[in-house]
Amino acid sequence: MMASSYNAKEEDGHPSGASNHGGAGATKSRKPDNTAFKQQRLPAWQPILTAGTVLPAFFVIGLIFIPIGIGLYVTSNNIKEFEIDYTGVEISSPCYSCAKNFSSNNTTPCLCFVEFTLEQPFESNVFMYYGLSNFYQNHRRYVKSRDDRQLNGDLSALTEPSKECEPYRKSNGLPIAPCGAIANSLFNDTLELYHIDANGSRNIIPLVKKGIAWWTDKHVKFRNPGGNSNLSAVFHDTTKPENWRKPVYELDTSDPDNNGFINEDFIVWMRTAALPTFRKLYRIIQKKSSTTPTLPSGRYILNITYNYPVLSFDGRKRMILSTISWMGGKNPFLGIAYITVGSICFFLGVVLLIIHHKYDTRNNSSADIPN
Amino acid sequence: MDVLCIIFPFRSSIDNWECVGEEDWVDSRTIYIGHKQPPPGTEAFIQQRFPDNRIVSSKYTFWNFIPKNMFEQFRRVANFYFLIIFLVQLIIDTPTSPITSGLPLFFVITVTAIKQGYEDWLRHKADNAVNQCPVHVVQHGKVVRKQSRKIRVGDIVCVKENESFPCDLILLSSSRDEGTCYVTTASLDGESSHKTYFAVQDTKAYNTEKEVDSIHATIECEQPQPDLYKFVGRINIYMDNEPVARPLGSENLLLRGATLKNTEYIYAVAIYTGMETKMALNYQSKSQKRSAVEKSMNAYLVVYLCILISKALINTVLKYVWQADPNRDEPWYNQRTETERQRHVLIRAFTDFLAFMVLFNYIIPVSMYVTVEMQKFLGSYFIMWDDEMLDEELGERAVVNTSDLNEELGQVEYVFTDKTGTLTENNMEFIECCVDGHVMRGAAGMDMIDTSPGPEARVSIACSEHEELFFRALCLCHTVQVKEEETVDGIKHGIHQGKSTSFYISSSPDEVALVEGMKRLGFTYLRLKDSHMEILNREDEIERFELLEVLTFDSVRRRMSVIVRATGELFLFCKGADSSIFPRIISGKVDQVRARVENNAVEGLRTLCVAYRPLSPEQYEEVCHLLSGAKLALQDRDKRLAEAYELIEKDLILLGATAVEDRLQEKAADTIESLHKAGMKVWVLTGDKMETAAATCYASKLFRRNTQILELTTKRTEEQSLHDVLFDLSRTVLSLSADYADYGLIIDGATLSAVLRPGQEDSNSGSYKEIFLEICRNCSAVLCCRMAPLQKAQIVKLIKASKEHPITLAVGDGANDVSMILEAHVGIGIMGKEGRQAARNSDYAIPKFKHLKKMLLVHGHYYYIRISELVQYFFYKNVCFIFPQFLYQFFCGFSQQPLYDTAYLTLYNISFTSLPILLYSLIEQHINMDILKKDPSLYKDIAKNSLLRWPIFIYWTILGVYDAIVMFFGAYFLFDNTTFTSNGQMFGNWTFGTLVFTVLVFTVTFKLALDTHYWTWINHFVIWGSLIFFVVFSLLWGGIIWPFLNYQRMYYVFMQMLSSGPAWLSIILLITAGLLPDVVKKVIWRALWPTTTEPSVGTLPPSPPPSLCCLRPPAESVSNPALLEVTLCLSRHL
């Protein structure tokens, strides 16, 4: 692919070196070990980038990238995705009253229902996400406001959380567990999905809450202090984060393997998002049988327990249903980018071909003049 | 006045002070030999305080090492900058931990401190060895052993043969009867010849310890000054309370560091001790030279500092604009602490600004300085290792004294070279002599007196009186010493005289050549014994002449004389340059001799004229008086001696002239031609006379046959005014410069000083200088003859300061070249025969002039290419590194959230991307070195700092910004509100950063790989190795819960990323997209606007070994048309 010449000269074989070696044996031995390295004559591969040599590379890149891009684009297009904003900004939206009347010391949860229709059935496993906008999980003050030691089950950190957690470190003299701004702002809306079948009756769709967090996070990085049993005793000397309605050991009382610090919803939230508009995996809807789609087309109702205020910072809340391929969710970017770069390479290949030809003829003719 | 002086030295000093005012006695010291009080009535005994004889070359002590070394290190701007950043990180709450900048800084500082500490420890050891070495001091008539450091001024020291002098001493007496001793100053100035020093006449008899202790004398001399060759003083000896004053000069002064030779022992008195010795005063380090690359680097640094500050400013301002909405500033989920809230907004803004600075500070990396320094230091070894710059004869290799200037070797525009010893061998051979117009040739090995071209028939052997005198004059008028049967390292010339072997030794090779030539003509100089010079004449009789005075040679007078007495008659023999002899001639066959001299000079021979003057006893008396008067002077003695010499050397009778050949050095002409082709202007600066120098210039192809010579000499300025000549010349040069490319200028010292002389009444002088420079600029070669050492430096300075600020290089071999070597940007010393002074003061020393070719064309070219890539690449990779962080601020609420993990921030410059560029900058060869040597015009490609110009710098920066944008937004769109795992799980901000970082490391490494033209196994090892290291490190860093870390943010991030297919695809895509423009630019530029270097790259190295030929597929070289035509191109060049 590249023009190269192999310069593999040994020091002794070199003509100009040889003249210097003409001296007597005595002087030769006086020289320190004379290596090819020291004489800067190591054998080397000397590639040269010229139009002629780079040309094939461009065509090859073009030919590889364009099909990959098309493949990616098609895959992305086949992914089904449904997104619904339930923030309740407009009066017409069902959650408007919940959003407007929100106050943190409201003990009774506010409920709202959003109806929507899926035009097409979702065939494979469906992943349910909640999405937030204008929420700066990547703000520096926010990102560092956690104590990984505490979350890893360190007992000393449980009672004496890291200073990074300030101002969510202690409350009324008691250490907060889990401490920090991230934990404090745990997303606490509850989403339930109902399918309205032909009869008009609501069928609840089972949502799986396991497998939404990284395996390593769940099993290594996050640990309950003193094991998973008897959590209330362990957390006795701590207090819940201020915004929470229930303490950490009651996050999921039904399943001890999903309670406390190793609650998967909690773990998912604790992985801070890269950008201010983000989505987080909420639940998984497993495919039941190979014959029926996971979510058939039709009418659905999203049942929301509206706890999480976003309007104060002009945020939005969404619920996303998406199928997943090997390349993840719907994202045409990669496919388009591959096609673009591949085409540019191909185009450049053509341009270089022209240059290569012109350059050759021009130089050859000029080289002929003096001869 | 003189009488007064002798009797009452102290009082006379006052008189002098009052009436003459010249002799500044404030600057003198009085030494009481053996600490004895002077007899009463002369002067008060004032014990002056002098330092002890302790030499302190070390910089630090155990206690002050840390503070002082730290202070020294942080005085460097870069280190100070990093310290500030580190302190800011410590004090305020910053996005990155102080470790990220503290660790690299600590590393750099520690390594430097250890290196400096070790060096200082070595110095301490050396100091101690010197200070504690035993010396012999005479106390109360006995020789006592003492430690060297305990010597005090006034002590009488006894030095044995082969010992070196512990301090500066005045020789009182020696084991030799005549009171002389031989000394070699090899360790001071590199001259290994033995020099003779003289004891004070009145004390030379005191040569036992008892006697010497009884000397009652004081010495008055100047305060210490660094000039090794200058000393004036006076000794007052009180014999029976009657003081006698004698002059002291440098011939009485034994310098610390010199070694006693061929003399059993000497007694001497210490006058300068410890740090006041001349050696210690000379120990000061030279002023630092900085290369053009370093200057560009500093300019870039300033630019980047501005970028850094503006980035921080922009972000700070935007932050406060954005935060104007309190719900953005402090949303409910992300509250400030109470203390933060109470802080004043200005303080907050300022800390925010500092925090941004810290976040972006990596754009100016610590490691760049370390890498540049390592590159320079390690790279310079290639010069020292180079076998092609090894001189088999001398067994010497090139020496690098300063590695700071390696790349400057590739930037040279003006070469100033000395002639004798640099262009020529300085291996003199006697060719002929001419007595009254009769020419005698001294062919090697036989006595030939023949071939006089003149009409006059040759006379018999014992011819005219003049001929006899001429030979004797040459045998007597010199400072040659005879060395019998001993090998010395200096100049050796075997004389097989019967059975014994002896050598002539002299500091001037001309003299040796002359004395040897005389020997071939039948007059052998045997020895100097008891002030008598012995000559073996043609009849094998020994003639003895009493040597009365030697009027030593100096470069201003350009002649030397001796006064001898032979059987009652007194003669002054004088030899010197024709210009300094002819004006003093009163009789002799001047015209014939002058014709012969000029003829010889044109042939490139060095000529000397010989003359004599018979002296009557009365005249001699007067001469003695003049000389002793001058020698007794304490101040301005040189001037007064010169005046005395001027009076003595007059009314001469011309005897004849000699011609000595100094052959051109091997390949000198070839080297000069190459330098010319490489676009350098070569100037020859010599003290020789015009004709000789011009002949050498023709021989060395500095002037070619078609070169039009312009003369700017005294001869011309005598006819016309300087003004007219200058304007004439400039008109010639400028009007015809289009078609006549080749001009050569000859200028002599006198005219030069006239040109450079500051104007008296008008501003013409400034314009003279300008016109002169204008003429020089249009001449390809310039010869400056009759130059004094200081004028050489002046010329260099003049060119350096001209408006293009060209890079200058000076080559020389002698002490007279030191000033220009120090003045030029790059000073190169030739390890020649005139001692090592030039080599020691140079930046680089080479054995022969021809080595300059490889030094500049190959090493200089390589170093320049290497360091410019190093500098550009370093800035590039840090733009790539930091710009995404800058962009990220727009998406994280300007909260200074770092994009990358701390470990990545710290290690990016230290380990992930450091070694490939270092190795590249050490071994890159963009083109084969044989081609570089063959085609010197390639050197022009990199002239004028071409690879570090602003457009190229901006290109690199834009490339860096482009890559950063590709990397950041590539990752951004990939992460944009979707998942890219097959299990639906989401990635967080650290995965985002890791993805960008992975692309970054691969892109910048591949960029370097694309720039590498010379792939040895080391390059492969380092480039792929550092990528593998990055991957392995990332796996390890994320693979374990690190117990010592407060956070586990990187846990499994890298592995999770790699488990996703789209991540791999996007990494490949982004790397390709990042590298694409650079490759395209390179290819297109190469095709459309190739540099002269580029076409040559493809040509095959000349005559590759046949055994390896098969490695290259033969079809390729033929099938590739580019290669073929490139070969054509090159053949046109040759």
Short mmCIF file of C-alpha atoms in Angstrom, two decimals, chain A residues 2-11 13-17 19-24 27-28 30-55 58 61 65 68 72 81 83 127 129 131-149 152 162-168 180-182 184-186 188 211-217 219-223 243 264 268-269 271-281 284 308-314 318 320 322-331 333-334 337-342 344-345 348 351-352 355-356 358-360 362-364 366-371, chain B residues 93-96 319 322-323 325 327-338 340-341 352 355 379 381-383 385-392 394-397 850 854 859 862-863 866 888 890-898 919 922-930 933 968-992 1009-1018 1020 1041 1043-1053 1056-1057 1061-1070 1072-1073 1076 1079-1080 1082-1084 1086-1090 1094-1095 1097-1105 1108 1111-1113 1116 1120-1126 1128-1129 1132:
data_model
loop_
_atom_site.label_atom_id
_atom_site.label_comp_id
_atom_site.label_asym_id
_atom_site.label_seq_id
_atom_site.Cartn_x
_atom_site.Cartn_y
_atom_site.Cartn_z
CA MET A 2 2.86 2.36 0.61
CA ALA A 3 5.98 2.76 -1.34
CA SER A 4 8.80 1.79 0.84
CA SER A 5 12.43 1.16 0.53
CA TYR A 6 14.30 -0.97 2.92
CA ASN A 7 17.40 0.64 4.18
CA ALA A 8 19.16 -2.20 5.84
CA LYS A 9 22.76 -1.30 5.89
CA GLU A 10 25.16 -2.72 8.35
CA GLU A 11 27.82 -0.33 9.51
CA GLY A 13 28.92 -2.68 4.68
CA HIS A 14 28.61 1.03 4.30
CA PRO A 15 31.02 2.50 1.79
CA SER A 16 31.80 5.75 3.55
CA GLY A 17 32.03 3.97 6.82
CA SER A 19 37.01 4.31 4.60
CA ASN A 20 37.04 5.22 8.22
CA HIS A 21 37.61 1.67 9.16
CA GLY A 22 40.75 1.63 7.13
CA GLY A 23 42.82 2.43 10.18
CA ALA A 24 44.94 -0.03 12.02
CA THR A 27 42.63 2.38 16.43
CA LYS A 28 39.59 0.31 15.60
CA ARG A 30 39.76 2.19 20.56
CA LYS A 31 36.34 3.01 19.23
CA PRO A 32 33.56 2.29 21.63
CA ASP A 33 31.19 -0.41 20.51
CA ASN A 34 30.13 0.86 17.19
CA THR A 35 26.55 -0.12 16.58
CA ALA A 36 24.17 0.67 13.81
CA PHE A 37 22.07 2.52 16.34
CA LYS A 38 24.86 4.88 17.28
CA GLN A 39 25.63 5.56 13.64
CA GLN A 40 21.92 6.18 13.02
CA ARG A 41 21.94 3.41 10.47
CA LEU A 42 19.45 1.02 11.97
CA PRO A 43 17.57 -0.94 9.38
CA ALA A 44 14.30 0.81 8.85
CA TRP A 45 11.12 0.74 6.87
CA GLN A 46 10.71 4.07 5.14
CA PRO A 47 7.15 4.57 4.00
CA ILE A 48 6.31 7.60 1.93
CA LEU A 49 2.89 9.11 1.68
CA THR A 50 2.31 10.06 -1.93
CA ALA A 51 -0.81 10.37 -3.99
CA GLY A 52 0.00 7.07 -5.63
CA THR A 53 0.45 5.18 -2.41
CA VAL A 54 -2.43 6.67 -0.46
CA LEU A 55 -4.90 6.29 -3.31
CA PHE A 58 -8.76 5.78 0.28
CA ILE A 61 -11.66 2.81 3.28
CA PHE A 65 -17.10 2.31 5.33
CA ILE A 68 -20.95 -0.52 7.20
CA LEU A 72 -25.86 0.72 10.64
CA GLU A 81 -38.96 3.87 19.60
CA GLU A 83 -41.36 8.75 23.39
CA PHE A 127 -36.81 -1.23 27.21
CA TYR A 129 -36.62 4.59 29.91
CA GLY A 131 -35.74 10.82 30.27
CA LEU A 132 -34.91 14.16 31.84
CA SER A 133 -33.98 17.34 30.08
CA ASN A 134 -32.12 20.36 31.32
CA PHE A 135 -31.00 18.35 34.29
CA TYR A 136 -27.32 18.85 34.91
CA GLN A 137 -26.23 15.54 36.31
CA ASN A 138 -22.79 16.37 34.96
CA HIS A 139 -22.42 19.52 36.99
CA ARG A 140 -19.16 19.33 38.86
CA ARG A 141 -20.64 20.10 42.25
CA TYR A 142 -23.19 17.38 41.60
CA VAL A 143 -20.87 14.72 40.13
CA LYS A 144 -18.52 14.69 43.05
CA SER A 145 -21.23 14.87 45.68
CA ARG A 146 -21.15 11.21 46.60
CA ASP A 147 -19.19 8.85 48.78
CA ASP A 148 -18.16 5.69 46.98
CA ARG A 149 -16.81 4.24 50.18
CA ASN A 152 -19.40 0.18 48.87
CA SER A 162 -17.02 12.13 52.92
CA LYS A 163 -16.81 15.92 52.91
CA GLU A 164 -17.62 15.88 49.21
CA CYS A 165 -21.23 15.19 50.20
CA GLU A 166 -21.72 18.67 51.61
CA PRO A 167 -24.33 20.10 52.00
CA TYR A 168 -26.06 16.73 51.89
CA GLY A 180 -24.61 13.58 48.58
CA ALA A 181 -26.58 15.51 46.02
CA ILE A 182 -26.90 12.65 43.54
CA ASN A 184 -30.66 13.10 47.41
CA SER A 185 -32.15 13.82 44.01
CA LEU A 186 -33.02 10.21 43.21
CA ASN A 188 -38.81 8.90 42.37
CA GLY A 211 -30.89 -6.13 34.90
CA ILE A 212 -31.15 -2.40 34.44
CA ALA A 213 -27.87 -1.61 36.18
CA TRP A 214 -24.36 -2.70 35.25
CA TRP A 215 -23.62 -6.10 36.67
CA THR A 216 -20.35 -4.92 38.15
CA ASP A 217 -22.01 -1.97 39.81
CA HIS A 219 -22.34 -6.81 42.60
CA VAL A 220 -19.04 -5.13 43.32
CA LYS A 221 -19.18 -1.37 43.42
CA PHE A 222 -22.36 -1.05 45.46
CA ARG A 223 -22.70 -3.05 48.63
CA ASN A 243 -35.84 14.61 49.63
CA GLU A 264 -30.97 -1.06 40.84
CA VAL A 268 -28.81 3.56 37.68
CA TRP A 269 -29.38 7.03 39.05
CA ARG A 271 -24.26 6.71 37.29
CA THR A 272 -24.25 10.37 36.36
CA ALA A 273 -25.22 11.13 32.81
CA ALA A 274 -22.82 12.73 30.37
CA LEU A 275 -25.14 15.39 29.02
CA PRO A 276 -27.93 17.55 30.46
CA THR A 277 -30.52 15.77 28.36
CA PHE A 278 -30.38 12.13 29.20
CA ARG A 279 -32.39 9.00 29.65
CA LYS A 280 -32.03 6.23 32.13
CA LEU A 281 -33.19 2.67 31.94
CA ILE A 284 -37.54 -4.02 30.90
CA TYR A 308 -40.33 14.52 40.86
CA PRO A 309 -40.34 18.29 40.32
CA VAL A 310 -38.62 19.55 37.20
CA LEU A 311 -40.47 22.70 36.30
CA SER A 312 -38.49 24.82 38.73
CA PHE A 313 -35.40 24.51 36.55
CA ASP A 314 -37.37 24.34 33.30
CA ARG A 318 -40.24 11.77 29.34
CA ILE A 320 -39.42 6.21 26.28
CA SER A 322 -37.56 1.32 22.70
CA THR A 323 -36.48 -1.94 21.23
CA ILE A 324 -32.78 -2.65 21.10
CA SER A 325 -30.58 -4.11 18.41
CA TRP A 326 -26.95 -5.20 18.69
CA MET A 327 -26.00 -1.58 18.25
CA GLY A 328 -28.26 -0.27 20.95
CA GLY A 329 -31.12 2.15 20.60
CA LYS A 330 -32.24 4.26 17.72
CA ASN A 331 -29.37 6.45 16.62
CA PHE A 333 -25.72 9.22 13.65
CA LEU A 334 -23.23 6.39 13.36
CA ALA A 337 -21.29 9.34 9.73
CA TYR A 338 -19.91 6.15 8.29
CA ILE A 339 -21.58 6.78 4.96
CA THR A 340 -20.29 10.35 4.93
CA VAL A 341 -16.70 9.53 5.79
CA GLY A 342 -16.73 6.62 3.38
CA ILE A 344 -15.51 11.52 1.31
CA CYS A 345 -12.72 8.97 1.18
CA LEU A 348 -10.83 12.05 -2.30
CA VAL A 351 -9.40 13.55 -6.70
CA LEU A 352 -6.06 12.07 -5.81
CA ILE A 355 -3.75 14.74 -9.16
CA HIS A 356 -1.58 11.70 -9.36
CA LYS A 358 -1.47 15.24 -13.72
CA TYR A 359 1.46 15.41 -11.38
CA ASP A 360 3.17 12.54 -13.10
CA ARG A 362 3.77 17.38 -15.58
CA ASN A 363 6.90 16.33 -13.79
CA ASN A 364 7.98 13.89 -16.38
CA SER A 366 9.74 19.00 -17.04
CA ALA A 367 12.31 16.36 -16.26
CA ASP A 368 12.75 15.79 -19.95
CA ILE A 369 13.72 19.35 -20.79
CA PRO A 370 17.32 19.29 -19.63
CA ASN A 371 17.97 15.91 -21.13
CA ASP B 93 -11.61 23.89 45.19
CA THR B 94 -10.58 22.92 41.70
CA PRO B 95 -11.94 20.36 39.30
CA THR B 96 -8.86 18.22 39.25
CA LYS B 319 -20.80 30.84 33.39
CA TRP B 322 -25.76 31.34 32.17
CA GLN B 323 -26.15 31.33 35.92
CA ASP B 325 -31.19 32.36 36.42
CA ASN B 327 -32.64 27.88 39.09
CA ARG B 328 -29.70 27.18 36.88
CA ASP B 329 -27.23 28.42 39.39
CA GLU B 330 -28.61 26.42 42.25
CA PRO B 331 -31.40 24.03 41.30
CA TRP B 332 -33.03 22.18 44.12
CA TYR B 333 -31.08 19.02 43.41
CA ASN B 334 -27.70 20.69 43.54
CA GLN B 335 -27.35 23.18 46.36
CA ARG B 336 -24.29 25.00 47.48
CA THR B 337 -22.90 24.73 50.96
CA GLU B 338 -23.61 27.59 53.28
CA GLU B 340 -19.91 28.93 49.51
CA ARG B 341 -23.12 30.81 49.37
CA ASP B 352 -13.99 30.09 39.05
CA ALA B 355 -10.47 26.74 38.42
CA GLY B 379 20.32 13.48 20.75
CA TYR B 381 25.20 11.66 21.67
CA PHE B 382 24.69 10.89 18.01
CA ILE B 383 27.20 13.60 17.19
CA TRP B 385 29.16 8.66 18.41
CA ASP B 386 29.46 9.48 14.76
CA ASP B 387 32.27 7.51 13.24
CA GLU B 388 32.40 9.71 10.20
CA MET B 389 33.44 12.55 12.45
CA LEU B 390 36.18 10.54 14.06
CA ASP B 391 39.68 11.50 13.21
CA GLU B 392 41.85 8.44 13.14
CA LEU B 394 44.23 12.38 16.39
CA GLY B 395 41.93 9.72 17.75
CA GLU B 396 39.41 12.44 18.44
CA ARG B 397 35.69 12.49 18.07
CA LYS B 850 35.61 18.68 6.75
CA LYS B 854 28.17 16.25 8.07
CA HIS B 859 23.05 16.29 11.93
CA TYR B 862 17.96 16.03 11.30
CA TYR B 863 17.96 17.84 14.61
CA ARG B 866 13.17 16.45 14.80
CA TYR B 888 -17.63 20.03 27.44
CA PHE B 890 -20.86 24.21 27.36
CA PHE B 891 -22.74 21.04 28.23
CA CYS B 892 -22.12 20.86 31.93
CA GLY B 893 -23.21 24.30 32.95
CA PHE B 894 -19.69 25.75 32.93
CA SER B 895 -19.06 23.91 36.15
CA GLN B 896 -15.42 23.00 35.39
CA GLN B 897 -16.33 19.37 35.29
CA PRO B 898 -13.34 17.55 33.82
CA LEU B 919 11.84 8.43 20.20
CA LEU B 922 15.71 11.09 18.52
CA ILE B 923 15.83 8.81 15.53
CA GLU B 924 13.61 10.24 12.82
CA GLN B 925 15.25 10.49 9.42
CA HIS B 926 12.88 11.97 6.92
CA ILE B 927 15.45 11.32 4.25
CA ASN B 928 18.48 9.18 3.94
CA MET B 929 21.63 10.77 5.30
CA ASP B 930 23.64 9.90 2.22
CA LYS B 933 25.27 14.73 2.16
CA PHE B 968 -15.95 15.55 21.09
CA PHE B 969 -18.94 15.84 18.84
CA GLY B 970 -18.53 12.31 17.56
CA ALA B 971 -18.92 11.09 21.08
CA TYR B 972 -21.62 13.67 21.72
CA PHE B 973 -23.88 12.46 18.94
CA LEU B 974 -23.23 8.89 19.89
CA PHE B 975 -24.31 9.57 23.44
CA ASP B 976 -27.09 11.87 22.43
CA ASN B 977 -30.13 10.72 24.32
CA THR B 978 -29.79 7.09 23.41
CA THR B 979 -28.06 3.94 24.40
CA PHE B 980 -25.50 2.04 22.42
CA THR B 981 -25.33 -1.19 24.32
CA SER B 982 -27.11 -4.33 23.34
CA ASN B 983 -28.60 -4.73 26.81
CA GLY B 984 -30.20 -1.34 26.94
CA GLN B 985 -28.15 -0.08 29.86
CA MET B 986 -26.90 3.47 29.88
CA PHE B 987 -23.44 4.93 30.05
CA GLY B 988 -22.47 7.88 32.17
CA ASN B 989 -20.21 10.88 31.85
CA TRP B 990 -17.06 8.93 32.62
CA THR B 991 -17.69 6.58 29.74
CA PHE B 992 -18.18 9.64 27.57
CA ALA B 1009 3.04 7.32 13.05
CA LEU B 1010 1.98 8.98 9.82
CA ASP B 1011 4.71 11.54 10.24
CA THR B 1012 7.35 8.93 10.91
CA HIS B 1013 9.45 8.27 7.86
CA TYR B 1014 11.95 6.00 9.45
CA TRP B 1015 10.47 2.97 11.11
CA THR B 1016 13.06 1.06 13.02
CA TRP B 1017 12.11 -1.66 15.44
CA ILE B 1018 12.36 0.93 18.19
CA HIS B 1020 7.40 0.02 16.22
CA ILE B 1041 -11.80 -1.25 43.35
CA PRO B 1043 -8.77 0.88 48.16
CA PHE B 1044 -6.74 4.08 48.36
CA LEU B 1045 -9.10 6.05 46.14
CA ASN B 1046 -12.03 8.01 47.45
CA TYR B 1047 -13.97 7.45 44.30
CA GLN B 1048 -14.46 4.49 42.04
CA ARG B 1049 -15.75 6.39 39.07
CA MET B 1050 -13.68 4.47 36.55
CA TYR B 1051 -14.71 1.05 37.81
CA TYR B 1052 -15.36 -1.14 34.77
CA VAL B 1053 -16.02 1.92 32.61
CA GLN B 1056 -18.14 -1.77 29.56
CA MET B 1057 -17.30 0.60 26.75
CA GLY B 1061 -20.04 -2.71 19.28
CA PRO B 1062 -20.94 0.85 18.33
CA ALA B 1063 -18.20 2.12 20.63
CA TRP B 1064 -15.64 0.21 18.60
CA LEU B 1065 -17.15 1.39 15.36
CA SER B 1066 -17.19 4.98 16.48
CA ILE B 1067 -13.60 4.79 17.72
CA ILE B 1068 -12.49 3.59 14.30
CA LEU B 1069 -14.62 6.17 12.56
CA LEU B 1070 -13.43 9.08 14.65
CA THR B 1072 -10.19 7.92 10.56
CA ALA B 1073 -12.04 11.18 10.38
CA LEU B 1076 -8.09 12.23 7.10
CA VAL B 1079 -3.17 12.82 5.16
CA VAL B 1080 -4.93 14.60 2.33
CA LYS B 1082 0.23 15.97 3.01
CA VAL B 1083 -0.44 14.11 -0.19
CA ILE B 1084 -1.75 17.11 -2.06
CA ARG B 1086 3.56 16.76 -1.85
CA ALA B 1087 2.10 16.39 -5.28
CA LEU B 1088 1.51 20.05 -6.05
CA TRP B 1089 4.05 21.99 -4.05
CA PRO B 1090 6.82 19.59 -3.15
CA GLU B 1094 10.54 15.41 -0.71
CA PRO B 1095 11.29 14.19 -4.23
CA VAL B 1097 13.18 10.80 -0.38
CA GLY B 1098 12.21 8.16 -2.81
CA THR B 1099 15.60 7.81 -4.35
CA LEU B 1100 17.51 4.79 -3.39
CA PRO B 1101 20.44 5.10 -1.08
CA PRO B 1102 23.61 4.98 -3.10
CA SER B 1103 25.10 1.57 -3.72
CA PRO B 1104 23.12 -0.56 -1.34
CA PRO B 1105 24.83 -3.74 -0.32
CA LEU B 1108 20.19 -6.83 0.85
CA LEU B 1111 14.73 -7.36 0.14
CA ARG B 1112 13.32 -4.71 -2.09
CA PRO B 1113 11.04 -6.07 -4.75
CA GLU B 1116 8.33 -1.81 -7.34
CA ASN B 1120 6.40 3.26 -9.46
CA PRO B 1121 6.65 6.18 -11.82
CA ALA B 1122 7.11 8.64 -9.00
CA LEU B 1123 10.27 6.91 -7.97
CA LEU B 1124 11.59 6.88 -11.46
CA GLU B 1125 11.13 10.51 -12.13
CA VAL B 1126 12.53 11.38 -8.75
CA LEU B 1128 15.76 11.74 -12.77
CA CYS B 1129 15.33 14.83 -10.68
CA ARG B 1132 19.79 16.61 -12.62
#
